Every structure is written in C-alpha cells, then in structure tokens.
Coordinates of C-alpha atoms in Angstrom, one line a residue:
X1166 CA -23.5 15.0 37.9
X1167 CA -22.8 11.3 38.9
X1168 CA -23.4 10.1 35.1
X1169 CA -21.3 12.8 33.7
X1170 CA -18.5 11.8 36.2
X1171 CA -19.2 8.3 35.0
X1172 CA -18.9 9.3 31.5
X1173 CA -15.6 11.2 31.9
X1174 CA -13.9 8.4 33.9
X1175 CA -14.6 5.8 30.8
X1176 CA -13.3 8.6 28.4
X1177 CA -10.4 8.8 30.3
X1178 CA -10.0 5.2 30.7
X1179 CA -10.5 4.4 27.1
X1180 CA -8.0 7.6 25.9
X1181 CA -5.3 6.1 28.4
X1182 CA -5.6 2.6 26.4
X1183 CA -5.3 4.1 23.3
X1184 CA -2.3 6.0 23.9
X1185 CA -0.4 3.1 25.2
X1186 CA -0.3 0.6 22.5
X1187 CA 3.0 -0.6 21.0
X1188 CA 5.0 -3.7 19.8
X1189 CA 8.0 -4.9 18.1
X1190 CA 8.4 -8.2 16.2
X1191 CA 11.8 -9.7 15.3
X1192 CA 11.8 -12.3 12.1
X1193 CA 13.7 -12.9 9.1
X1194 CA 11.9 -12.7 5.9
X1195 CA 9.4 -15.6 5.0
X1196 CA 9.7 -16.6 8.7
X1197 CA 6.8 -16.3 11.2
X1198 CA 7.2 -13.0 13.1
X1199 CA 7.3 -13.6 17.0
X1200 CA 6.1 -10.5 18.7
X1201 CA 8.6 -9.1 21.3
X1202 CA 6.7 -6.4 23.4
X1203 CA 8.7 -3.4 24.4
X1204 CA 9.0 -2.6 28.0
X1205 CA 6.2 -1.4 29.6
X1206 CA 3.7 -1.5 32.7
X1207 CA 0.9 -4.3 33.1
X1208 CA -1.7 -1.5 32.2
X1209 CA 0.1 -0.6 28.7
X1210 CA 0.0 -4.6 28.0
X1211 CA -3.8 -4.8 28.6
X1212 CA -4.2 -1.5 26.6
X1213 CA -2.4 -3.0 23.7
X1214 CA -4.7 -6.1 23.7
X1215 CA -7.8 -4.2 24.0
X1216 CA -7.2 -1.3 21.5
X1217 CA -8.9 -2.0 17.9
X1218 CA -6.9 -0.7 15.1
X1219 CA -8.1 -0.1 11.7
X1220 CA -5.9 0.4 8.4
X1221 CA -5.4 4.0 7.4
X1222 CA -2.6 3.6 4.7
X1223 CA 0.0 0.9 3.9
X1224 CA 2.8 0.2 1.2
X1225 CA 4.4 -3.2 0.7
X1226 CA 7.9 -3.2 1.4
X1227 CA 11.0 -4.3 -0.7
X1228 CA 14.8 -5.2 -0.5
X1229 CA 17.2 -2.1 -1.0
X1230 CA 17.7 -1.8 -4.6
X1231 CA 18.9 0.9 -7.4
X1232 CA 15.4 1.0 -9.0
X1233 CA 14.6 3.1 -12.0
X1234 CA 15.3 6.2 -10.4
X1235 CA 17.4 7.8 -7.6
X1236 CA 16.7 6.5 -4.1
X1237 CA 18.5 6.2 -0.8
X1238 CA 17.8 2.9 0.1
X1239 CA 21.1 1.1 -0.7
X1240 CA 23.2 4.1 1.3
X1241 CA 20.5 4.3 4.3
X1242 CA 20.8 7.0 6.6
X1243 CA 23.3 8.6 8.9
X1244 CA 22.4 11.7 11.5
X1245 CA 19.7 12.4 9.0
X1246 CA 15.8 13.2 9.0
X1247 CA 13.5 11.5 6.7
X1248 CA 9.8 13.1 6.3
X1249 CA 7.4 10.9 4.4
X1250 CA 3.9 12.0 3.1
X1251 CA 1.0 9.5 2.7
X1252 CA -2.6 10.1 2.5
X1253 CA -5.0 8.1 4.8
X1254 CA -8.3 6.7 3.3
X1255 CA -9.9 6.0 6.7
X1256 CA -10.3 8.3 10.1
X1257 CA -9.8 8.3 13.7
X1258 CA -8.9 10.2 16.5
X1259 CA -5.5 8.6 17.3
X1260 CA -2.9 7.3 15.1
X1261 CA 0.1 4.7 15.0
X1262 CA 2.8 3.8 12.9
X1263 CA 4.5 0.4 11.7
X1264 CA 7.9 0.3 10.6
X1265 CA 9.5 -2.5 8.9
X1266 CA 13.4 -3.6 9.1
X1267 CA 12.4 -6.7 7.0
X1268 CA 15.5 -6.8 4.6
X1269 CA 17.9 -4.9 7.2
X1270 CA 21.3 -6.2 7.8
X1271 CA 21.6 -5.0 11.1
X1272 CA 19.4 -3.8 14.0
X1273 CA 17.6 -0.5 13.0
X1274 CA 17.8 2.2 15.7
X1275 CA 14.9 5.2 15.3
X1276 CA 16.2 7.9 17.5
X1277 CA 13.1 9.8 17.3
X1278 CA 9.8 10.2 15.3
X1279 CA 6.9 12.6 14.8
X1280 CA 3.5 12.5 12.9
X1281 CA 1.6 15.5 12.1
X1282 CA -1.1 16.5 9.2
X1283 CA 0.7 17.8 6.2
X1284 CA 0.6 21.4 5.3
X1285 CA 2.0 20.7 1.7
X1286 CA 5.3 19.5 0.5
X1287 CA 7.4 19.1 3.8
X1288 CA 5.7 21.3 5.9
X1289 CA 3.2 20.3 8.6
X1290 CA 0.3 22.0 10.3
X1291 CA 2.1 23.3 13.6
X1292 CA -0.9 22.5 15.8
X1293 CA -1.2 18.7 14.8
X1294 CA 2.7 17.9 15.3
X1295 CA 2.7 15.0 17.7
X1296 CA 6.0 13.2 19.2
X1297 CA 5.8 9.2 18.6
X1298 CA 6.8 7.0 21.3
X1299 CA 7.4 3.3 21.4
X1300 CA 6.5 1.5 24.6
X1301 CA 6.6 4.9 26.3
X1302 CA 10.0 5.5 25.0
X1303 CA 10.8 8.0 22.1
X1304 CA 13.4 5.8 20.5
X1305 CA 13.1 2.2 19.4
X1306 CA 15.7 -0.3 18.0
X1307 CA 14.1 -3.0 15.4
X1308 CA 15.9 -6.4 14.8
X1309 CA 17.0 -7.4 11.6
X1310 CA 14.3 -9.1 10.1
X1311 CA 11.8 -7.4 12.3
X1312 CA 9.1 -4.9 12.5
X1313 CA 7.6 -2.4 15.1
X1314 CA 4.9 -0.4 16.0
X1315 CA 4.6 3.1 17.7
X1316 CA 2.3 3.9 20.5
X1317 CA -1.0 5.7 19.7
X1318 CA -0.7 9.5 19.2
X1319 CA -3.9 11.8 19.8
X1320 CA -4.2 13.1 16.1
X1321 CA -7.5 13.5 14.5
X1322 CA -7.6 12.6 10.8
X1323 CA -10.3 12.3 8.4
X1324 CA -10.5 10.3 5.1
X1325 CA -8.4 11.7 2.5
X1326 CA -6.2 13.6 5.0
X1327 CA -2.4 14.0 4.1
X1328 CA -0.2 13.0 7.1
X1329 CA 3.6 13.2 7.3
X1330 CA 5.8 10.7 9.4
X1331 CA 9.3 12.1 10.4
X1332 CA 12.2 9.7 11.6
X1333 CA 15.6 10.8 12.6
X1334 CA 18.3 8.3 12.5
X1335 CA 21.2 9.6 14.9
X1336 CA 23.5 6.4 14.0
X1337 CA 24.1 4.6 10.4
X1338 CA 21.1 2.3 9.4
X1339 CA 22.9 0.1 6.7
X1340 CA 20.7 -0.4 3.4
X1341 CA 17.0 0.7 4.2
X1342 CA 14.1 -1.6 3.5
X1343 CA 11.7 0.5 1.3
X1344 CA 8.6 1.0 -1.4
X1345 CA 10.5 2.0 -4.3
X1346 CA 8.0 3.6 -6.5
X1347 CA 5.9 6.0 -4.2
X1348 CA 4.6 8.4 -6.9
X1349 CA 4.9 10.8 -3.9
X1350 CA 7.9 12.9 -2.7
X1351 CA 9.9 12.1 0.6
X1352 CA 12.2 14.5 2.2
X1353 CA 15.5 14.5 3.8
X1354 CA 17.5 16.9 5.9
X1355 CA 20.9 16.6 7.7
X1356 CA 20.5 16.5 11.7
X1357 CA 17.4 16.3 13.8
X1358 CA 14.4 17.9 12.3
X1359 CA 11.6 15.9 13.6
X1360 CA 10.1 19.1 14.9
X1361 CA 10.5 21.1 11.7
X1362 CA 7.2 22.7 10.8
X1363 CA 7.8 24.9 7.7
X1364 CA 9.8 22.2 6.0
X1365 CA 12.5 24.7 5.2
X1366 CA 15.3 22.1 6.6
X1367 CA 14.3 19.3 4.2
X1368 CA 16.8 20.3 1.0
X1369 CA 16.6 16.7 -0.7
X1370 CA 13.7 14.6 -2.1
X1371 CA 13.1 11.2 -3.5
X1372 CA 9.9 9.3 -4.6
X1373 CA 10.3 6.3 -2.3
X1374 CA 9.0 5.5 0.9
X1375 CA 11.7 4.3 3.7
X1376 CA 10.8 1.6 6.5
X1377 CA 7.4 3.0 6.9
X1378 CA 4.8 0.2 6.2
X1379 CA 1.6 1.2 7.6
X1380 CA -0.4 4.0 9.3
X1381 CA -3.2 2.6 11.5
X1382 CA -6.1 4.5 13.0
X1383 CA -8.3 4.1 16.3
X1384 CA -10.8 6.1 18.1
X1385 CA -13.8 8.2 16.8
X1386 CA -14.8 6.8 13.5
X1387 CA -17.1 9.5 12.6
X1388 CA -13.9 11.2 11.2
X1389 CA -13.8 8.7 8.4
X1390 CA -16.0 10.9 6.5
X1391 CA -14.0 13.2 4.2
X1392 CA -13.4 16.9 5.4
X1393 CA -16.0 19.3 3.6
X1394 CA -14.6 19.8 -0.2
X1395 CA -12.0 17.0 0.0
X1396 CA -13.7 14.9 -2.4
X1397 CA -15.8 15.9 -5.6
X1398 CA -18.9 14.2 -6.6
X1399 CA -18.1 11.6 -9.2
X1400 CA -20.7 10.2 -11.8
X1401 CA -22.3 6.9 -10.8
X1402 CA -22.0 4.9 -7.5
X1403 CA -21.4 1.3 -9.4
X1404 CA -24.3 -0.3 -7.9
X1405 CA -26.3 -3.1 -9.6
X1406 CA -25.5 -5.9 -11.6
X1407 CA -25.3 -3.8 -14.9
X1408 CA -22.3 -1.8 -13.5
X1409 CA -19.2 -2.3 -15.9
X1410 CA -17.2 -4.5 -13.2
X1411 CA -18.2 -7.7 -14.5
X1412 CA -20.2 -10.9 -12.8
X1413 CA -20.5 -11.0 -8.9
X1414 CA -21.8 -13.7 -6.5
X1415 CA -24.5 -12.1 -4.3
X1416 CA -23.1 -11.0 -1.0
X1417 CA -23.9 -8.9 2.4
X1418 CA -22.7 -5.1 2.1
X1419 CA -19.1 -4.9 3.4
X1420 CA -17.5 -2.4 5.4
X1421 CA -14.0 -3.2 6.1
X1422 CA -10.8 -2.5 4.2
X1423 CA -10.4 -3.1 0.4
X1424 CA -6.8 -4.2 -0.7
X1425 CA -5.6 -3.5 -4.1
X1426 CA -2.8 -6.3 -4.6
X1427 CA -0.8 -6.0 -7.9
X1428 CA 2.2 -4.8 -9.9
X1429 CA 3.1 -1.5 -11.3
X1430 CA -0.3 -0.9 -12.5
X1431 CA -1.7 -0.9 -9.3
X1432 CA 1.4 0.6 -7.7
X1433 CA 0.4 3.6 -9.9
X1434 CA 3.2 3.7 -12.7
X1435 CA 2.5 6.8 -15.1
X1436 CA 0.2 8.6 -12.4
X1437 CA 0.9 12.2 -11.6
X1438 CA 3.5 12.3 -8.5
X1439 CA 1.8 13.7 -5.5
X1440 CA -1.7 13.8 -7.0
X1441 CA -2.9 10.6 -5.6
X1442 CA -4.3 9.4 -9.0
X1443 CA -3.5 5.8 -9.0
X1444 CA -6.3 3.4 -9.2
X1445 CA -6.8 2.4 -5.5
X1446 CA -6.8 6.1 -4.7
X1447 CA -9.6 7.0 -7.3
X1448 CA -11.7 3.9 -6.1
X1449 CA -11.5 5.2 -2.2
X1450 CA -12.7 8.5 -3.7
X1451 CA -15.5 6.8 -5.6
X1452 CA -16.7 4.8 -2.6
X1453 CA -16.7 7.9 -0.5
X1454 CA -18.7 9.9 -3.1
X1455 CA -21.2 7.1 -3.3
X1456 CA -21.8 7.1 0.3
X1457 CA -19.8 3.9 1.0
X1458 CA -16.6 5.0 2.5
X1459 CA -14.1 2.3 3.4
X1460 CA -10.4 2.3 3.8
X1461 CA -8.5 1.2 0.2
X1462 CA -4.9 -0.1 0.6
X1463 CA -2.2 0.0 -2.3
X1464 CA -0.6 -3.5 -2.1
X1465 CA 1.0 -3.0 -5.4
X1466 CA 4.8 -3.5 -6.2
X1467 CA 6.3 -2.3 -9.5
X1468 CA 7.5 -5.3 -11.5
X1469 CA 6.1 -7.7 -9.2
X1470 CA 5.6 -11.4 -9.9
X1471 CA 3.3 -14.1 -9.1
X1472 CA 5.7 -16.9 -9.1
X1473 CA 9.1 -15.5 -8.9
X1474 CA 11.1 -13.1 -6.3
X1475 CA 12.9 -10.3 -7.8
X1476 CA 15.8 -8.3 -6.3
X1477 CA 14.3 -5.2 -7.6
X1478 CA 10.4 -6.1 -7.6
X1479 CA 9.8 -7.7 -4.3
X1480 CA 9.0 -11.0 -3.0
X1481 CA 6.7 -13.1 -5.3
X1482 CA 3.0 -12.5 -5.0
X1483 CA 2.5 -16.0 -3.3
X1484 CA 4.8 -15.2 -0.4
X1485 CA 4.0 -11.8 0.3
X1486 CA 0.0 -12.1 0.1
X1487 CA -0.2 -13.0 3.8
X1488 CA 1.5 -9.8 5.1
X1489 CA 0.3 -7.4 2.6
X1490 CA -3.1 -8.4 2.5
X1491 CA -4.5 -10.8 5.0
X1492 CA -2.7 -9.6 8.0
X1493 CA -3.9 -6.0 7.5
X1494 CA -6.6 -5.0 10.2
X1495 CA -10.1 -5.2 9.1
X1496 CA -9.9 -6.3 5.5
X1497 CA -12.8 -7.8 4.0
X1498 CA -12.0 -7.7 0.1
X1499 CA -9.0 -8.0 -2.2
X1500 CA -8.6 -7.3 -6.0
X1501 CA -5.9 -9.6 -7.4
X1502 CA -4.4 -7.7 -10.5
X1503 CA -1.3 -9.8 -11.3
X1504 CA 0.3 -11.7 -13.8
X1505 CA 1.5 -9.3 -17.0
X1506 CA 5.1 -9.5 -15.8
X1507 CA 4.9 -13.2 -15.5
X1508 CA 3.9 -13.3 -19.0
X1509 CA 6.2 -10.5 -20.5
X1510 CA 9.7 -10.8 -18.9
X1511 CA 10.4 -13.9 -20.6
X1512 CA 10.0 -12.7 -24.0
X1513 CA 13.0 -10.2 -23.7
X1514 CA 16.4 -10.3 -22.5
X1515 CA 16.9 -7.4 -20.1
X1516 CA 19.1 -7.3 -17.1
X1517 CA 16.1 -6.0 -14.8
X1518 CA 13.7 -8.4 -16.1
X1519 CA 15.0 -11.1 -14.0
X1520 CA 14.1 -13.9 -13.3
X1521 CA 12.1 -14.5 -16.5
X1522 CA 11.4 -18.3 -17.1
X1523 CA 8.8 -19.3 -19.5
X1524 CA 5.5 -20.0 -17.7
X1525 CA 2.3 -21.3 -19.0
X1526 CA -1.2 -19.7 -18.6
X1527 CA -1.8 -22.9 -16.3
X1528 CA 0.8 -22.4 -13.9
X1529 CA -0.4 -18.7 -13.6
X1530 CA -3.9 -19.6 -13.1
X1531 CA -3.0 -22.5 -10.4
X1532 CA -1.1 -19.4 -8.6
X1533 CA -4.4 -17.4 -8.7
X1534 CA -6.4 -20.5 -7.3
X1535 CA -3.7 -20.7 -4.5
X1536 CA -4.5 -16.8 -3.7
X1537 CA -8.3 -17.4 -3.9
X1538 CA -8.1 -20.4 -1.4
X1539 CA -5.9 -18.3 1.2
X1540 CA -8.2 -15.5 0.9
X1541 CA -11.2 -17.4 1.5
X1542 CA -9.9 -19.3 4.4
X1543 CA -9.5 -16.1 6.2
X1544 CA -13.1 -14.7 5.3
X1545 CA -12.0 -12.3 2.7
X1546 CA -13.8 -11.8 -0.5
X1547 CA -11.6 -12.1 -3.5
X1548 CA -12.2 -10.3 -6.5
X1549 CA -10.0 -11.0 -9.9
X1550 CA -9.0 -8.4 -12.6
X1551 CA -8.2 -9.1 -16.2
X1552 CA -4.9 -8.3 -17.6
X1553 CA -4.7 -5.1 -19.7
X1554 CA -4.0 -5.3 -23.5
X1555 CA -0.3 -4.2 -24.1
X1556 CA 0.3 -4.4 -27.7
X1557 CA 3.3 -2.1 -28.7
X1558 CA 5.2 -2.8 -25.4
X1559 CA 8.4 -4.1 -25.5
X1560 CA 7.5 -7.8 -24.4
X1561 CA 4.2 -8.3 -26.4
X1562 CA 4.8 -11.2 -28.5
X1563 CA 2.0 -13.6 -30.1
X1564 CA 3.3 -16.1 -27.3
X1565 CA 2.7 -13.5 -24.5
X1566 CA -0.7 -12.4 -26.1
X1567 CA -2.0 -16.2 -26.2
X1568 CA -1.4 -16.5 -22.6
X1569 CA -3.3 -13.1 -21.6
X1570 CA -6.3 -14.2 -23.6
X1571 CA -6.3 -17.6 -21.8
X1572 CA -5.9 -16.2 -18.4
X1573 CA -8.6 -13.5 -19.2
X1574 CA -11.0 -16.0 -20.4
X1575 CA -10.7 -18.3 -17.4
X1576 CA -11.1 -15.0 -15.0
X1577 CA -14.2 -14.1 -16.9
X1578 CA -15.9 -17.6 -17.2
X1579 CA -14.6 -20.0 -14.4
X1580 CA -16.4 -18.8 -11.6
X1581 CA -13.5 -19.3 -9.5
X1582 CA -13.2 -15.6 -8.1
X1583 CA -15.9 -14.4 -5.8
X1584 CA -16.2 -11.8 -8.6
X1585 CA -14.3 -10.1 -11.5
X1586 CA -13.5 -6.8 -12.7
X1587 CA -13.0 -6.5 -16.6
X1588 CA -10.2 -4.0 -16.8
X1589 CA -9.1 -5.2 -20.0
X1590 CA -12.2 -4.4 -21.5
X1591 CA -12.6 -1.1 -20.0
X1592 CA -9.4 0.3 -21.1
X1593 CA -8.9 -1.5 -24.6
X1594 CA -8.6 0.5 -27.8
X1595 CA -12.0 0.2 -29.8
X1596 CA -10.2 0.1 -32.9
X1597 CA -7.5 -2.4 -31.6
X1598 CA -8.7 -4.5 -28.5
X1599 CA -5.0 -5.9 -28.0
X1600 CA -4.0 -2.3 -27.2
X1601 CA -4.5 0.2 -24.6
X1602 CA -6.9 3.0 -25.6
X1603 CA -4.7 6.1 -26.7
X1604 CA -6.5 8.3 -24.2
X1605 CA -5.9 5.9 -21.4
X1606 CA -2.1 5.2 -22.4
X1607 CA 0.8 6.7 -20.2
X1608 CA 3.1 6.6 -23.1
X1609 CA 4.7 2.8 -22.9
X1610 CA 1.6 1.1 -24.2
X1611 CA 1.2 -1.0 -21.0
X1612 CA 0.8 1.5 -18.0
X1613 CA -2.3 3.9 -17.8
X1614 CA -2.3 7.6 -17.3
X1615 CA -4.4 9.3 -14.6
X1616 CA -7.4 8.9 -17.0
X1617 CA -6.7 5.4 -17.6
X1618 CA -6.5 4.8 -13.5
X1619 CA -9.6 6.7 -13.3
X1620 CA -11.3 4.4 -15.7
X1621 CA -10.2 1.4 -13.9
X1622 CA -11.8 2.6 -10.7
X1623 CA -15.1 3.4 -12.5
X1624 CA -14.8 0.0 -14.0
X1625 CA -15.4 -1.7 -10.7
X1626 CA -19.0 -2.5 -9.5
X1627 CA -18.8 -1.4 -6.1
X1628 CA -21.1 -4.2 -5.0
X1629 CA -18.7 -6.8 -5.9
X1630 CA -16.2 -5.5 -3.4

C-alpha cells in the first residue's frame, strides 16, 4: 500500500508539472527572442523547466498577404472564432500550442482558446474538448513580433490523430501572421464559439492557418503508435543501401523528429485538400508502417527562396532555418529541398515572382553549404534532395535547366550532405528526363500530384534519415 501511495504521489506531481507549462516571448522578426514568462507561481516556473516537449505538428509562419486564393490574413479578426484542423505525427497524454504574432503590427489578444480531437470538418469529439490556459489564465496578449505558448492540456492523442485548435478574438487583431497554403480547411464563426461541438456555427472556411505555429506533446509516449486501422501497411520499409533514396553515410538509428524543409512542393501544392497527401505526411505514414514511427514536421512554404525574402513567400530559407528547423524540440534530421524558385523566378517577369535576381548555381550551392554547417553545429543530420524536372513549366529555360543539372550533380556527388534523396530521378518521365512523369504531374509540370508525393516519400531510404 505504501508503494502504491508513493506511485500515486509521483504521478500527481508529474501531472501537475505537465499542466502548468507556459511562456510568451517578445521579438521583432530576425531578432533573438527574449522569453517573457507569464505570471505564475514558483511551482509553475519549476514545472515549465522540468517538462520535456516533443514535436507533434508545426507550420512555418509568413507575413499577411493576398496569396493565390482567398484568405483572412490581411483583414485579421474581430469578435470572431477561428477553428483550425491539423494532423499530428507524434503522440502524448498532454498537449500545448504555440502561437506566433511575428508579423503583427500590434499586440495580439487571444480572448480564449480550446483544443480537441476532431470529429471531421469543424466538429469535435465532445469528450475531448479542453479549455486552454496561458499562465493559468484563459486569455493572453502576445506582443507584436512575439510568440506565446499555452499551458499543457490533458489530451491523449496518437500519431495521425486530427486535432482542432480554436481561437477567439474579442477585439480587432489587425493583419494576421499566418501560413498561406495549408491544403486543409480552417473555419470561422461570428462571436465566441470555442465550445462549439458540432461545428454548425462555422459558416466560413479558408485554406490557411492563422497564428498557430506548433502543437507540442508530452507525457505517455505509448500513444505515439497510431490508433488501430489509421495507417495501412505500405510496400517496403526503405531499409538498406539498395533502397532508392541515394547514398548515405553510416549512422546510428535516429528516433527524433524529421523536418522536411522546402518550398511549395514540400508544402503540398497540388495535393488533395484535407487528405494529408503531402510528401512529409506520406513519409510519416511510411515510417510508422515500417515500425520506425517518428514525428515528421512540414517546414515548406510555397514560393520560398533560398537567398531572398518575399512578401508572399516568407523569409528566405537561410533566415528561417533556425526557427523552422533547429529550434523545434527533438529534431534529429532535416531534408533540405529548396532552390527551384531561385532558379526559375528570374526567367520570367511576373509580379508575384519577385524578387527575381539572376543567381548562379555556385551561389545556391554556397547557401546549401551554410545550411549544412548550421545543422551539423546543432547535431542534426542533413539530407539533400535533388530538384525535380520542370520542363513545360512557365520558367523552364535552357539556362534554368543548366543550373538544375549543376546543382543536382553536386548534391549527388559532392558528399557534402550526410545523405541525399534523388527525387529528380524518382519522378522523371522515362521518355523525357527533363520533365515530370505525367503520372506524377499535378498539371503545371512542376508540382506533383498525390501519387507523385507518394513516390517522393517512397524514394527516401529510411536509413538515411
């Protein structure tokens, strides 16, 4: 009985610690964030320091912009509730969210928030609905340029569960920091509908995420395994040197998170909305089916550039690599798949493809080298990915093709990455290797469809990551 009481006491202490973690950081873009802890007790402060979080889901944030389809970022929100739907690739018995006001023009007031497991669309599973707090308070103000984390909420989730995060804005937010191309629906309702279970109040929807940058998990890791029937067995586990992913340096097995870092192809352009068919999604499923489950985070931004910032397409890769990859909890590997836009934008004069300076293959290779060095300095394994064929796309020219060939040859032969995955070879048209295989082409000759994203996931030798 004494042992049982001791175990109960330990469990209660651990749960109390988990349910009391929070923080807010204030920083302008490109500045180092200085954490500013929300008011709380000394016990809360100790709990924050003691809790270990793992990555469940993440999305890189961008400046408010019109984008390619209707979104709510430029107008922001006022007396409205926004419900966002994401799929986690890790598991745990408690969850917290991180919110970003990185590009906000004023302090962001979150008047209330909830988290729950999804029941489809805007509906939630009623028994899983949890109120979120911030430093034990139901509301929080995040400074312009800052970010904030909720306290932990007791919510048991497994890998590939879909989670809803609902935010209520009682006052005008101004333009909203967001992720433009989510390929998943978010929902909006007039008034406070944080506790809505059926989703019937949410009459508007868009395909972007707002303020939400992370869902992190802690607690019982046995929930990392997917629920029965959630992931079908998929052919091949990718193990061994003969798998199609390319060359690899030998290394110990890794269990931490994998980050897929890239542009619109990583982001999932051309994939089926709400179906989780992006290549990082399918890589996570393949790892799970092979008995090697690990969180896989998608750090793609449509239109992103290695060497230039863009009003529509986010901070340049060199500037966002730290926060979108290296600062995520438990990251052990990153797949770097950028460069097509740096090659292509300069070949056409379109208002959305700006800035578009001519860049040499050597300049882009130097950028890869910088990313490699920064990843290795943090002990993160870095895998390069060859640039896909894009003949027939609006910016395919002989000059652009020559740059692609030079960069891909360097990725394959230089040995500077820890490993590489040959996406270009895996998706090339057998009849014309300068073009995408028609079976994998979404229709614009540069972005894959669902089958193409599956082929990308299949091309990765799981031992290399």
